[in-house]
Coordinates of C-alpha atoms in Angstrom, one line a residue:
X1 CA -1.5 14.4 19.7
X2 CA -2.4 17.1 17.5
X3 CA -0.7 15.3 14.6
X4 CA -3.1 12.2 15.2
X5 CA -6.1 14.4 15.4
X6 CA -5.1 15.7 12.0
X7 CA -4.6 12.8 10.6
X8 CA -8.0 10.9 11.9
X9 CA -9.7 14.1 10.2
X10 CA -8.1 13.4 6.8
X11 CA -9.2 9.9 7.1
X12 CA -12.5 11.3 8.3
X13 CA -12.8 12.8 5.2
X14 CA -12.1 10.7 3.2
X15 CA -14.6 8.0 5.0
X16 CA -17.5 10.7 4.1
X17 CA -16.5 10.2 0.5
X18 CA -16.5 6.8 0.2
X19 CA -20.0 7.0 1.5
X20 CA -21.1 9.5 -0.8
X21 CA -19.9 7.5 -4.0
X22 CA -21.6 4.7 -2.4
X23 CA -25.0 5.8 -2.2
X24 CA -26.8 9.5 -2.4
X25 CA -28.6 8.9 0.6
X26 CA -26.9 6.5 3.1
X27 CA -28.5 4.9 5.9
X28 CA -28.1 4.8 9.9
X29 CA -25.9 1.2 9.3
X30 CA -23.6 2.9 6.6
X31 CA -22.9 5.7 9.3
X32 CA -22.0 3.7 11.7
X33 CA -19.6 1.4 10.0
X34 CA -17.9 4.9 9.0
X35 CA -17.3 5.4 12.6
X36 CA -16.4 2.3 13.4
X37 CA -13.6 2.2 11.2
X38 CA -11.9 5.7 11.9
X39 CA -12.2 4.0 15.9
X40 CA -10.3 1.1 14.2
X41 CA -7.6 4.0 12.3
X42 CA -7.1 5.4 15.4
X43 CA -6.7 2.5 17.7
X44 CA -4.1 1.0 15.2
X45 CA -2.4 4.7 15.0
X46 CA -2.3 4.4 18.7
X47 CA -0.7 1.1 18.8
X48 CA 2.1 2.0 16.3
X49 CA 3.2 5.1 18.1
X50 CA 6.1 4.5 19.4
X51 CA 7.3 2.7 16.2
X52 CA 6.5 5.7 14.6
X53 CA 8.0 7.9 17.0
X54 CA 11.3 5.8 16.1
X55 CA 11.2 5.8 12.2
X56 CA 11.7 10.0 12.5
X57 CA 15.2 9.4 13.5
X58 CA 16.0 6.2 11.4
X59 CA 18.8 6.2 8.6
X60 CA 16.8 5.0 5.3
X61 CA 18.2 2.5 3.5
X62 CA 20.5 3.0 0.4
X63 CA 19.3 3.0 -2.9
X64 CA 21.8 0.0 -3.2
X65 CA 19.7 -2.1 -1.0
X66 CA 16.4 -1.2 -2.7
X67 CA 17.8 -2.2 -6.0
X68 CA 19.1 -5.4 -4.6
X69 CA 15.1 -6.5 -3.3
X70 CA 14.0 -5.4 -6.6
X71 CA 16.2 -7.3 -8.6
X72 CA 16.5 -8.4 -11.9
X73 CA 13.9 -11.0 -12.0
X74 CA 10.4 -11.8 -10.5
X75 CA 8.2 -14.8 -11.1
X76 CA 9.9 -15.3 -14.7
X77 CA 9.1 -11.8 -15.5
X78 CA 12.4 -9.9 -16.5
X79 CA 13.1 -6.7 -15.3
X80 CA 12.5 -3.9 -17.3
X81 CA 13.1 -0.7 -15.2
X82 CA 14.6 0.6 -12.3
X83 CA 14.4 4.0 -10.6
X84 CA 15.0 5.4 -7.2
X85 CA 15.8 8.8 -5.3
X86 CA 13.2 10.3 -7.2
X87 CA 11.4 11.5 -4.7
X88 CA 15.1 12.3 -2.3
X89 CA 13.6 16.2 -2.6
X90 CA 10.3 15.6 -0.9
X91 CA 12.5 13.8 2.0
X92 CA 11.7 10.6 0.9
X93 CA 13.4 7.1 -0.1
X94 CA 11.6 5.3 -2.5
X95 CA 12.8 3.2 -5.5
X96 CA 10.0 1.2 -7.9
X97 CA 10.9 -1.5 -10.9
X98 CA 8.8 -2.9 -13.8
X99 CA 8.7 -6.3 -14.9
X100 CA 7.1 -7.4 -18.0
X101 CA 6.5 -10.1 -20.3
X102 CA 6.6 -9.0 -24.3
X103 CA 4.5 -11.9 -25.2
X104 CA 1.9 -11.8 -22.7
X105 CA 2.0 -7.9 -22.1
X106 CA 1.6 -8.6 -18.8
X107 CA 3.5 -6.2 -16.5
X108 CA 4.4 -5.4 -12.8
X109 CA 5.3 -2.1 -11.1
X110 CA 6.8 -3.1 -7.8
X111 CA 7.3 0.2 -5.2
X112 CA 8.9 0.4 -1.9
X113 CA 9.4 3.6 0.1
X114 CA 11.6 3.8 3.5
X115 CA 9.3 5.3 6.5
X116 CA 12.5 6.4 8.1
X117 CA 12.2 10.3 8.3
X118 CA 9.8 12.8 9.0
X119 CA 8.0 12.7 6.0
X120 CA 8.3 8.8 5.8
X121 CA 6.5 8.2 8.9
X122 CA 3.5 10.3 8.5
X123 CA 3.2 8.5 5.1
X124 CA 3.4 5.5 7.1
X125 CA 0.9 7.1 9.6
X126 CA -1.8 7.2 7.0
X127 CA -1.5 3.7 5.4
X128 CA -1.2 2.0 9.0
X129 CA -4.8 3.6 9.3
X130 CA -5.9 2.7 5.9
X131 CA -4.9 -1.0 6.1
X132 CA -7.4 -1.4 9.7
X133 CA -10.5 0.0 8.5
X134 CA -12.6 -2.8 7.4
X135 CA -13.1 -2.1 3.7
X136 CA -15.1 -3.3 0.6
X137 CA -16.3 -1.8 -1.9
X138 CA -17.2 -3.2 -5.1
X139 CA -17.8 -1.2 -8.4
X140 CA -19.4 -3.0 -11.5
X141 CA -15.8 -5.2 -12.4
X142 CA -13.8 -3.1 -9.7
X143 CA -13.2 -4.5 -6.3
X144 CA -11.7 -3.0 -3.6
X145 CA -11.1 -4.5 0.2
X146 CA -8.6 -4.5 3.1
X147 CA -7.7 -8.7 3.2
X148 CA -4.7 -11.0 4.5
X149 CA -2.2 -12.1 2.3
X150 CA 0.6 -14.3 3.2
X151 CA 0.7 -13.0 7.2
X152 CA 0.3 -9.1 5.6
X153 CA -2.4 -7.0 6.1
X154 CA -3.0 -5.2 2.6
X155 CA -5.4 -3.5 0.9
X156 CA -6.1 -4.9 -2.4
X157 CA -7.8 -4.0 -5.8
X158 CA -9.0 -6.0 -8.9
X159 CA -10.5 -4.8 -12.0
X160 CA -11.5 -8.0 -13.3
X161 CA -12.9 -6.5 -17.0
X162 CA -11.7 -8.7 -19.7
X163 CA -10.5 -5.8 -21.9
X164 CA -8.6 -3.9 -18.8
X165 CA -7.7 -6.5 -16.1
X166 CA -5.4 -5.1 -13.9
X167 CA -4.3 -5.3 -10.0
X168 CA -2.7 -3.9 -6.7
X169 CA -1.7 -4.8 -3.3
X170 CA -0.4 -2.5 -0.7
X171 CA 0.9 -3.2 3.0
X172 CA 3.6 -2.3 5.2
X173 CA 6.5 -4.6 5.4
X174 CA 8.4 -4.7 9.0
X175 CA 6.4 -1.8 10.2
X176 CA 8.7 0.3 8.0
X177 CA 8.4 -0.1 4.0
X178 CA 5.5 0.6 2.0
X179 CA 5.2 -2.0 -0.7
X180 CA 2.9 -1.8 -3.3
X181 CA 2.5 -4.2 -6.3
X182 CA 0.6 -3.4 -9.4
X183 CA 0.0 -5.6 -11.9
X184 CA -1.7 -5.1 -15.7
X185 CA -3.0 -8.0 -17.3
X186 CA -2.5 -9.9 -13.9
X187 CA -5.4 -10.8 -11.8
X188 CA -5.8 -10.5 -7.7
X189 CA -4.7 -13.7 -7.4
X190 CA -1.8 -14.2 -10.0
X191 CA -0.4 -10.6 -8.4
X192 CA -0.2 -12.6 -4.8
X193 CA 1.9 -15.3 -6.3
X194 CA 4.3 -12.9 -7.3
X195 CA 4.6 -11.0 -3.8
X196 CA 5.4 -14.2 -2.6
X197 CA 8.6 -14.4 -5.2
X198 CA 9.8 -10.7 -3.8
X199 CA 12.3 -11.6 -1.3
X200 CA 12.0 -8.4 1.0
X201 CA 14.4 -9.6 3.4
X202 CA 17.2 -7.5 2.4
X203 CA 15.3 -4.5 3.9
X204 CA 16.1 -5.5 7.1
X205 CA 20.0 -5.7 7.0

């Protein structure tokens, strides 16, 4: 309980922000939505408890599966760098690849990190919460929003400036992994072709 209430207040927090980059003044409607959509955090925190209760005393995966999911290729883009266990110190399991293209210069950064652990699922905790506020913001070229892609619920961002074009899309895969896909020189909607090339089904062996 007093880990949910801590967590609600971070989310609180950063609510009140959001509002206050909005607009310097916001109105009675603006408050409310804020509200509403730490209710929403909370009732989605509640939901996933005992899932989270369980990912504390999972194994993670190995750092063998994680390379095998993000494998050489995606969407014709070759691979062009792997890493993982950086992050083994902070109790975490994370591995992230880039794919690029040399003629193009268009490049991914695929991420996945294991909620099994502690540390995991509190991570988890947060983006669970993140992913059920209803969200959109939109910032000169830069749009931000919570959205459903392919059955996921994710939160996505496009900077659709000609000069800087660039993408992400976060979710939780299997009420687990934290995926996130960034893309640079990709828009919104060329990044969700690619997640549906990533075959994350490996993750569940």
């Amino acid at each position: 309980m007093k880990k949910t209430i801590v967590l609600l207040s971070m989310l609180a927090m950063i609510a009140c922000k959001k509002t206050e980059e909005k607009t310097e003044e916001p109105g009675v409607m603006d408050a409310v939505e804020g509200f509403n959509n730490i209710s929403k955090a909370g009732d989605a925190l509640k939901e996933n408890e005992k899932q989270l209760e369980a990912l504390k005393t999972m194994t993670p995966v190995s750092n063998e599966v994680l390379k095998e999911v993000l494998a050489e290729e995606l969407g014709g883009l070759k691979r062009t760098r792997f890493n993982a266990g950086d992050a083994s110190m902070m109790g975490l399991t994370t591995a992230d690849a880039k794919y690029g293209d040399e003629v193009t210069g268009k490049e991914i950064e695929v991420s996945i990190m294991d909620g099994a652990g502690e540390t995991g699922s509190s991570i988890i905790s947060l983006t669970i919460m993140a992913l059920f506020m209803n969200v959109e913001t939109i910032n000169d070229t830069e749009t931000k929003k919570t959205e459903t892609i392919h059955g996921f619920k994710c939160l996505t961002e496009e900077d659709e400036n000609p000069d800087n074009i660039s993408s992400s899309i976060t979710f939780i895969y299997k009420e687990r992994f934290q995926v996130a896909l960034k893309g640079e020189r990709i828009t919104l909607d060329e990044l969700k072709s690619f997640l549906k090339e990533l075959d994350l089904s490996k993750l569940e062996q």
